[in-house]
Amino acid sequence: MSDPQRPGFATAAIHAGQEVDEVFGAVVPPVHLSTTYAPDGIGNLRNGYDYGRAGNPTRTALQTQLAALEGGRHAFSFGSGLAAEDAVIRGLMRPGQRLVMGNDAYGGTFRLFDKVHSAWGVTNVPLDLSDHQRVAQELDHDDATLLWVETPSNPLMSVTDIAALAEIAHARDALLVVDNTFATPYLQTPLTLGADVVVHSTTKYIGGHSDVIGGAVVLSDDDLAEKVAFQQFAVGAVSGPLDAYLTTRGLKTLGVRMDRHCSNAQAIAEHFDGHPAVERVLYPGLPSHPGHELAAKQMRGFGGMVSLQLAGGEPAARKVAEATKWFILAESLGGVESLMNYPHEMTHASVRGTELAVPENLLRLSVGIEDVEDLIADLDQALAGL
Ligand SMILES: *Cc1c(COP(=O)(O)O)cnc(C)c1O
């Protein structure tokens, strides 16, 4: 039975934070560009707004929408995914503490932790998150206060057990943060699985059209929210109103886009699994993927990201990366258009030579929502050219 207090995902995506404007009846709320707000007399704020770094109604609308979709009580919209991550680390940790993280996290995340936060005094311990005993051992140290999980991971598509790691972290008074960028709240809601904090690069699927950089933090605990809010206010890495508007507009169609991303990615993974030029297809939707059963349990679909390891090694990967028509060779992911990435030299160049380095024969595909026959034919012709 449908309950108006608990709308489904698509209903919430379209209506949360999008009340009809009371003055003109505008169905799409206006974009509020003003940086400052006149109080009704000194100290008498109208609806709590005084200055744009502290709050903006267009940003509030996006935050309301994000909180509703992730099942959190508080959401914060940032100028980028990395700005959101920075606010989590510096808002919720202190110099002298350390964080435990997956050894195949997004390269930019590792660079932020390793080059910026370590200079601030927060160190990191990257390890294989499927080794739960090792994770528990690291978190047994009193100064290890935060566990950072990215699942599915970028670009190796490994799947991490959120509920199990939440239990391990909480038994040791550590916080569990999940980067939910790849899955999106449509496919996975980490807060309902026990995570304390969700972060997003909204630049990817949530914005969905490769035209706006942004990030988000979503959480339910009031004390943690206050710390993130203070960090955001004090540092100022907020999203601008036009960016917040574009992100809200993208988020409204997330569900229909993800359905197509998932079905296109599944078809591509199945088609190229066993292809003579392809050594391995990394996609959690394939039963042969080591994380398949776990993904089927904790996700509501397997997502739109597929990685291919080519039999011909680095030269083959480089050649195919430059030989597609519909798959555009570019960084980023999660847009309606298909993108091809060679992580070793593009998105993950910053982790070369570290233990987070990615295989040289790996191509990462962000499978778009075009006609899947066109996408398969495009990859087929590129592989045939080897
Ligand atoms: C892109 C990305 C980020 C960083 O987000 P920006 O919006 O580029 O700052 C963080 N995590 C993952 C998984 C990403 O793909």
PDB file of N, CA and C in Angstrom, residues 163-236:
ATOM      1  N   ALA A 163      27.176  -3.834   5.748  1.00  0.00           N
ATOM      2  CA  ALA A 163      26.589  -4.191   7.051  1.00  0.00           C
ATOM      3  C   ALA A 163      27.640  -4.842   7.957  1.00  0.00           C
ATOM      4  N   ALA A 164      28.453  -5.731   7.393  1.00  0.00           N
ATOM      5  CA  ALA A 164      29.465  -6.416   8.212  1.00  0.00           C
ATOM      6  C   ALA A 164      30.510  -5.422   8.715  1.00  0.00           C
ATOM      7  N   LEU A 165      30.925  -4.500   7.846  1.00  0.00           N
ATOM      8  CA  LEU A 165      31.950  -3.537   8.269  1.00  0.00           C
ATOM      9  C   LEU A 165      31.380  -2.500   9.243  1.00  0.00           C
ATOM     10  N   ALA A 166      30.087  -2.212   9.132  1.00  0.00           N
ATOM     11  CA  ALA A 166      29.458  -1.295  10.097  1.00  0.00           C
ATOM     12  C   ALA A 166      29.539  -1.912  11.490  1.00  0.00           C
ATOM     13  N   GLU A 167      29.281  -3.200  11.556  1.00  0.00           N
ATOM     14  CA  GLU A 167      29.331  -3.888  12.849  1.00  0.00           C
ATOM     15  C   GLU A 167      30.757  -3.869  13.424  1.00  0.00           C
ATOM     16  N   ILE A 168      31.723  -4.176  12.565  1.00  0.00           N
ATOM     17  CA  ILE A 168      33.132  -4.192  12.993  1.00  0.00           C
ATOM     18  C   ILE A 168      33.568  -2.799  13.460  1.00  0.00           C
ATOM     19  N   ALA A 169      33.185  -1.768  12.698  1.00  0.00           N
ATOM     20  CA  ALA A 169      33.582  -0.393  13.056  1.00  0.00           C
ATOM     21  C   ALA A 169      32.915   0.039  14.359  1.00  0.00           C
ATOM     22  N   HIS A 170      31.616  -0.212  14.470  1.00  0.00           N
ATOM     23  CA  HIS A 170      30.889   0.283  15.642  1.00  0.00           C
ATOM     24  C   HIS A 170      31.315  -0.417  16.929  1.00  0.00           C
ATOM     25  N   ALA A 171      31.708  -1.688  16.807  1.00  0.00           N
ATOM     26  CA  ALA A 171      32.188  -2.405  18.000  1.00  0.00           C
ATOM     27  C   ALA A 171      33.478  -1.773  18.524  1.00  0.00           C
ATOM     28  N   ARG A 172      34.136  -0.963  17.679  1.00  0.00           N
ATOM     29  CA  ARG A 172      35.403  -0.329  18.069  1.00  0.00           C
ATOM     30  C   ARG A 172      35.266   1.200  18.089  1.00  0.00           C
ATOM     31  N   ASP A 173      34.024   1.669  18.207  1.00  0.00           N
ATOM     32  CA  ASP A 173      33.748   3.119  18.291  1.00  0.00           C
ATOM     33  C   ASP A 173      34.280   3.904  17.104  1.00  0.00           C
ATOM     34  N   ALA A 174      34.373   3.256  15.949  1.00  0.00           N
ATOM     35  CA  ALA A 174      34.813   3.976  14.749  1.00  0.00           C
ATOM     36  C   ALA A 174      33.595   4.276  13.876  1.00  0.00           C
ATOM     37  N   LEU A 175      33.718   5.310  13.078  1.00  0.00           N
ATOM     38  CA  LEU A 175      32.641   5.683  12.158  1.00  0.00           C
ATOM     39  C   LEU A 175      32.841   4.984  10.820  1.00  0.00           C
ATOM     40  N   LEU A 176      31.734   4.616  10.193  1.00  0.00           N
ATOM     41  CA  LEU A 176      31.817   4.057   8.844  1.00  0.00           C
ATOM     42  C   LEU A 176      31.284   5.074   7.840  1.00  0.00           C
ATOM     43  N   VAL A 177      32.135   5.454   6.890  1.00  0.00           N
ATOM     44  CA  VAL A 177      31.749   6.373   5.820  1.00  0.00           C
ATOM     45  C   VAL A 177      31.714   5.585   4.513  1.00  0.00           C
ATOM     46  N   VAL A 178      30.651   5.735   3.739  1.00  0.00           N
ATOM     47  CA  VAL A 178      30.576   5.043   2.447  1.00  0.00           C
ATOM     48  C   VAL A 178      30.480   6.066   1.318  1.00  0.00           C
ATOM     49  N   ASP A 179      31.385   5.943   0.361  1.00  0.00           N
ATOM     50  CA  ASP A 179      31.304   6.723  -0.876  1.00  0.00           C
ATOM     51  C   ASP A 179      30.338   5.978  -1.791  1.00  0.00           C
ATOM     52  N   ASN A 180      29.148   6.547  -1.964  1.00  0.00           N
ATOM     53  CA  ASN A 180      28.067   5.856  -2.682  1.00  0.00           C
ATOM     54  C   ASN A 180      27.931   6.358  -4.128  1.00  0.00           C
ATOM     55  N   THR A 181      28.997   6.952  -4.648  1.00  0.00           N
ATOM     56  CA  THR A 181      28.952   7.570  -5.976  1.00  0.00           C
ATOM     57  C   THR A 181      28.586   6.573  -7.081  1.00  0.00           C
ATOM     58  N   PHE A 182      29.207   5.382  -7.066  1.00  0.00           N
ATOM     59  CA  PHE A 182      28.976   4.416  -8.146  1.00  0.00           C
ATOM     60  C   PHE A 182      27.573   3.834  -8.096  1.00  0.00           C
ATOM     61  N   ALA A 183      27.107   3.510  -6.903  1.00  0.00           N
ATOM     62  CA  ALA A 183      25.812   2.827  -6.785  1.00  0.00           C
ATOM     63  C   ALA A 183      24.649   3.813  -6.878  1.00  0.00           C
ATOM     64  N   THR A 184      24.782   4.971  -6.299  1.00  0.00           N
ATOM     65  CA  THR A 184      23.709   5.968  -6.141  1.00  0.00           C
ATOM     66  C   THR A 184      22.636   5.446  -5.176  1.00  0.00           C
ATOM     67  N   PRO A 185      21.854   6.359  -4.580  1.00  0.00           N
ATOM     68  CA  PRO A 185      20.826   5.898  -3.633  1.00  0.00           C
ATOM     69  C   PRO A 185      19.740   5.051  -4.300  1.00  0.00           C
ATOM     70  N   TYR A 186      19.660   5.084  -5.599  1.00  0.00           N
ATOM     71  CA  TYR A 186      18.661   4.247  -6.279  1.00  0.00           C
ATOM     72  C   TYR A 186      19.000   2.769  -6.118  1.00  0.00           C
ATOM     73  N   LEU A 187      20.293   2.460  -6.140  1.00  0.00           N
ATOM     74  CA  LEU A 187      20.718   1.053  -6.077  1.00  0.00           C
ATOM     75  C   LEU A 187      21.191   0.620  -4.693  1.00  0.00           C
ATOM     76  N   GLN A 188      21.566   1.570  -3.841  1.00  0.00           N
ATOM     77  CA  GLN A 188      22.166   1.191  -2.552  1.00  0.00           C
ATOM     78  C   GLN A 188      22.008   2.335  -1.557  1.00  0.00           C
ATOM     79  N   THR A 189      21.515   2.015  -0.352  1.00  0.00           N
ATOM     80  CA  THR A 189      21.351   3.051   0.677  1.00  0.00           C
ATOM     81  C   THR A 189      22.149   2.632   1.917  1.00  0.00           C
ATOM     82  N   PRO A 190      23.430   3.044   1.961  1.00  0.00           N
ATOM     83  CA  PRO A 190      24.331   2.601   3.035  1.00  0.00           C
ATOM     84  C   PRO A 190      23.842   2.940   4.447  1.00  0.00           C
ATOM     85  N   LEU A 191      23.134   4.068   4.619  1.00  0.00           N
ATOM     86  CA  LEU A 191      22.694   4.428   5.973  1.00  0.00           C
ATOM     87  C   LEU A 191      21.751   3.354   6.519  1.00  0.00           C
ATOM     88  N   THR A 192      20.936   2.761   5.645  1.00  0.00           N
ATOM     89  CA  THR A 192      20.014   1.717   6.105  1.00  0.00           C
ATOM     90  C   THR A 192      20.756   0.402   6.372  1.00  0.00           C
ATOM     91  N   LEU A 193      22.005   0.299   5.892  1.00  0.00           N
ATOM     92  CA  LEU A 193      22.810  -0.908   6.142  1.00  0.00           C
ATOM     93  C   LEU A 193      23.748  -0.719   7.339  1.00  0.00           C
ATOM     94  N   GLY A 194      23.675   0.450   7.971  1.00  0.00           N
ATOM     95  CA  GLY A 194      24.476   0.665   9.179  1.00  0.00           C
ATOM     96  C   GLY A 194      25.571   1.706   9.061  1.00  0.00           C
ATOM     97  N   ALA A 195      25.800   2.251   7.872  1.00  0.00           N
ATOM     98  CA  ALA A 195      26.834   3.278   7.735  1.00  0.00           C
ATOM     99  C   ALA A 195      26.414   4.547   8.479  1.00  0.00           C
ATOM    100  N   ASP A 196      27.412   5.322   8.928  1.00  0.00           N
ATOM    101  CA  ASP A 196      27.118   6.567   9.645  1.00  0.00           C
ATOM    102  C   ASP A 196      27.017   7.753   8.699  1.00  0.00           C
ATOM    103  N   VAL A 197      27.800   7.713   7.634  1.00  0.00           N
ATOM    104  CA  VAL A 197      27.883   8.861   6.725  1.00  0.00           C
ATOM    105  C   VAL A 197      27.955   8.348   5.285  1.00  0.00           C
ATOM    106  N   VAL A 198      27.249   9.015   4.378  1.00  0.00           N
ATOM    107  CA  VAL A 198      27.361   8.735   2.948  1.00  0.00           C
ATOM    108  C   VAL A 198      27.945   9.968   2.279  1.00  0.00           C
ATOM    109  N   VAL A 199      28.915   9.753   1.389  1.00  0.00           N
ATOM    110  CA  VAL A 199      29.391  10.872   0.580  1.00  0.00           C
ATOM    111  C   VAL A 199      29.156  10.560  -0.894  1.00  0.00           C
ATOM    112  N   HIS A 200      29.032  11.614  -1.691  1.00  0.00           N
ATOM    113  CA  HIS A 200      28.826  11.479  -3.122  1.00  0.00           C
ATOM    114  C   HIS A 200      29.665  12.482  -3.885  1.00  0.00           C
ATOM    115  N   SER A 201      30.118  12.054  -5.042  1.00  0.00           N
ATOM    116  CA  SER A 201      30.449  13.012  -6.072  1.00  0.00           C
ATOM    117  C   SER A 201      29.154  13.122  -6.882  1.00  0.00           C
ATOM    118  N   THR A 202      28.405  14.201  -6.674  1.00  0.00           N
ATOM    119  CA  THR A 202      27.148  14.365  -7.431  1.00  0.00           C
ATOM    120  C   THR A 202      27.433  14.729  -8.879  1.00  0.00           C
ATOM    121  N   THR A 203      28.716  14.980  -9.168  1.00  0.00           N
ATOM    122  CA  THR A 203      29.177  15.217 -10.540  1.00  0.00           C
ATOM    123  C   THR A 203      28.808  14.032 -11.448  1.00  0.00           C
ATOM    124  N   LYS A 204      28.684  12.852 -10.860  1.00  0.00           N
ATOM    125  CA  LYS A 204      28.548  11.619 -11.631  1.00  0.00           C
ATOM    126  C   LYS A 204      27.063  11.312 -11.885  1.00  0.00           C
ATOM    127  N   TYR A 205      26.547  10.200 -11.374  1.00  0.00           N
ATOM    128  CA  TYR A 205      25.176   9.805 -11.728  1.00  0.00           C
ATOM    129  C   TYR A 205      24.105  10.777 -11.232  1.00  0.00           C
ATOM    130  N   ILE A 206      24.309  11.373 -10.063  1.00  0.00           N
ATOM    131  CA  ILE A 206      23.245  12.205  -9.495  1.00  0.00           C
ATOM    132  C   ILE A 206      22.993  13.410 -10.390  1.00  0.00           C
ATOM    133  N   GLY A 207      24.045  14.135 -10.757  1.00  0.00           N
ATOM    134  CA  GLY A 207      23.874  15.207 -11.751  1.00  0.00           C
ATOM    135  C   GLY A 207      23.482  14.584 -13.084  1.00  0.00           C
ATOM    136  N   GLY A 208      24.262  13.586 -13.482  1.00  0.00           N
ATOM    137  CA  GLY A 208      23.862  12.696 -14.569  1.00  0.00           C
ATOM    138  C   GLY A 208      24.038  13.176 -15.998  1.00  0.00           C
ATOM    139  N   HIS A 209      24.461  14.421 -16.197  1.00  0.00           N
ATOM    140  CA  HIS A 209      24.546  14.947 -17.556  1.00  0.00           C
ATOM    141  C   HIS A 209      25.899  15.574 -17.864  1.00  0.00           C
ATOM    142  N   SER A 210      26.899  15.271 -17.041  1.00  0.00           N
ATOM    143  CA  SER A 210      28.267  15.762 -17.265  1.00  0.00           C
ATOM    144  C   SER A 210      28.325  17.275 -17.464  1.00  0.00           C
ATOM    145  N   ASP A 211      27.499  17.992 -16.690  1.00  0.00           N
ATOM    146  CA  ASP A 211      27.538  19.451 -16.842  1.00  0.00           C
ATOM    147  C   ASP A 211      27.582  20.207 -15.519  1.00  0.00           C
ATOM    148  N   VAL A 212      27.835  19.485 -14.414  1.00  0.00           N
ATOM    149  CA  VAL A 212      27.934  20.206 -13.143  1.00  0.00           C
ATOM    150  C   VAL A 212      28.786  19.413 -12.144  1.00  0.00           C
ATOM    151  N   ILE A 213      29.762  20.101 -11.525  1.00  0.00           N
ATOM    152  CA  ILE A 213      30.607  19.503 -10.492  1.00  0.00           C
ATOM    153  C   ILE A 213      29.926  19.722  -9.145  1.00  0.00           C
ATOM    154  N   GLY A 214      29.882  18.691  -8.329  1.00  0.00           N
ATOM    155  CA  GLY A 214      29.277  18.855  -7.001  1.00  0.00           C
ATOM    156  C   GLY A 214      29.523  17.647  -6.127  1.00  0.00           C
ATOM    157  N   GLY A 215      29.250  17.816  -4.842  1.00  0.00           N
ATOM    158  CA  GLY A 215      29.419  16.721  -3.894  1.00  0.00           C
ATOM    159  C   GLY A 215      28.380  16.805  -2.808  1.00  0.00           C
ATOM    160  N   ALA A 216      28.235  15.726  -2.047  1.00  0.00           N
ATOM    161  CA  ALA A 216      27.243  15.730  -0.974  1.00  0.00           C
ATOM    162  C   ALA A 216      27.696  14.867   0.188  1.00  0.00           C
ATOM    163  N   VAL A 217      27.213  15.240   1.374  1.00  0.00           N
ATOM    164  CA  VAL A 217      27.355  14.427   2.582  1.00  0.00           C
ATOM    165  C   VAL A 217      25.946  14.212   3.108  1.00  0.00           C
ATOM    166  N   VAL A 218      25.592  12.969   3.408  1.00  0.00           N
ATOM    167  CA  VAL A 218      24.277  12.673   3.978  1.00  0.00           C
ATOM    168  C   VAL A 218      24.485  11.828   5.232  1.00  0.00           C
ATOM    169  N   LEU A 219      23.767  12.158   6.286  1.00  0.00           N
ATOM    170  CA  LEU A 219      23.892  11.415   7.539  1.00  0.00           C
ATOM    171  C   LEU A 219      22.668  11.645   8.409  1.00  0.00           C
ATOM    172  N   SER A 220      22.534  10.877   9.482  1.00  0.00           N
ATOM    173  CA  SER A 220      21.348  11.009  10.327  1.00  0.00           C
ATOM    174  C   SER A 220      21.653  11.545  11.723  1.00  0.00           C
ATOM    175  N   ASP A 221      22.853  11.283  12.247  1.00  0.00           N
ATOM    176  CA  ASP A 221      23.177  11.674  13.614  1.00  0.00           C
ATOM    177  C   ASP A 221      23.290  13.205  13.744  1.00  0.00           C
ATOM    178  N   ASP A 222      22.558  13.765  14.709  1.00  0.00           N
ATOM    179  CA  ASP A 222      22.514  15.229  14.846  1.00  0.00           C
ATOM    180  C   ASP A 222      23.876  15.831  15.213  1.00  0.00           C
ATOM    181  N   ASP A 223      24.626  15.161  16.101  1.00  0.00           N
ATOM    182  CA  ASP A 223      25.925  15.711  16.517  1.00  0.00           C
ATOM    183  C   ASP A 223      26.922  15.712  15.367  1.00  0.00           C
ATOM    184  N   LEU A 224      26.950  14.600  14.620  1.00  0.00           N
ATOM    185  CA  LEU A 224      27.868  14.551  13.471  1.00  0.00           C
ATOM    186  C   LEU A 224      27.456  15.594  12.440  1.00  0.00           C
ATOM    187  N   ALA A 225      26.155  15.760  12.259  1.00  0.00           N
ATOM    188  CA  ALA A 225      25.659  16.720  11.269  1.00  0.00           C
ATOM    189  C   ALA A 225      26.087  18.137  11.642  1.00  0.00           C
ATOM    190  N   GLU A 226      26.046  18.421  12.943  1.00  0.00           N
ATOM    191  CA  GLU A 226      26.429  19.761  13.395  1.00  0.00           C
ATOM    192  C   GLU A 226      27.906  20.031  13.077  1.00  0.00           C
ATOM    193  N   LYS A 227      28.729  18.985  13.236  1.00  0.00           N
ATOM    194  CA  LYS A 227      30.160  19.155  12.953  1.00  0.00           C
ATOM    195  C   LYS A 227      30.409  19.370  11.456  1.00  0.00           C
ATOM    196  N   VAL A 228      29.699  18.601  10.625  1.00  0.00           N
ATOM    197  CA  VAL A 228      29.869  18.773   9.175  1.00  0.00           C
ATOM    198  C   VAL A 228      29.342  20.150   8.758  1.00  0.00           C
ATOM    199  N   ALA A 229      28.213  20.554   9.349  1.00  0.00           N
ATOM    200  CA  ALA A 229      27.626  21.857   9.022  1.00  0.00           C
ATOM    201  C   ALA A 229      28.597  22.975   9.379  1.00  0.00           C
ATOM    202  N   PHE A 230      29.223  22.845  10.554  1.00  0.00           N
ATOM    203  CA  PHE A 230      30.171  23.883  10.970  1.00  0.00           C
ATOM    204  C   PHE A 230      31.361  23.937  10.011  1.00  0.00           C
ATOM    205  N   GLN A 231      31.880  22.761   9.668  1.00  0.00           N
ATOM    206  CA  GLN A 231      33.024  22.685   8.752  1.00  0.00           C
ATOM    207  C   GLN A 231      32.677  23.348   7.418  1.00  0.00           C
ATOM    208  N   GLN A 232      31.485  23.039   6.912  1.00  0.00           N
ATOM    209  CA  GLN A 232      31.069  23.601   5.625  1.00  0.00           C
ATOM    210  C   GLN A 232      30.950  25.122   5.720  1.00  0.00           C
ATOM    211  N   PHE A 233      30.345  25.579   6.801  1.00  0.00           N
ATOM    212  CA  PHE A 233      30.146  27.013   6.986  1.00  0.00           C
ATOM    213  C   PHE A 233      31.482  27.741   7.180  1.00  0.00           C
ATOM    214  N   ALA A 234      32.363  27.127   7.981  1.00  0.00           N
ATOM    215  CA  ALA A 234      33.621  27.788   8.321  1.00  0.00           C
ATOM    216  C   ALA A 234      34.609  27.788   7.152  1.00  0.00           C
ATOM    217  N   VAL A 235      34.557  26.744   6.319  1.00  0.00           N
ATOM    218  CA  VAL A 235      35.497  26.644   5.197  1.00  0.00           C
ATOM    219  C   VAL A 235      34.879  27.211   3.913  1.00  0.00           C
ATOM    220  N   GLY A 236      33.608  26.907   3.700  1.00  0.00           N
ATOM    221  CA  GLY A 236      32.891  27.570   2.603  1.00  0.00           C
ATOM    222  C   GLY A 236      32.823  26.846   1.283  1.00  0.00           C
TER     223      GLY A 236
END
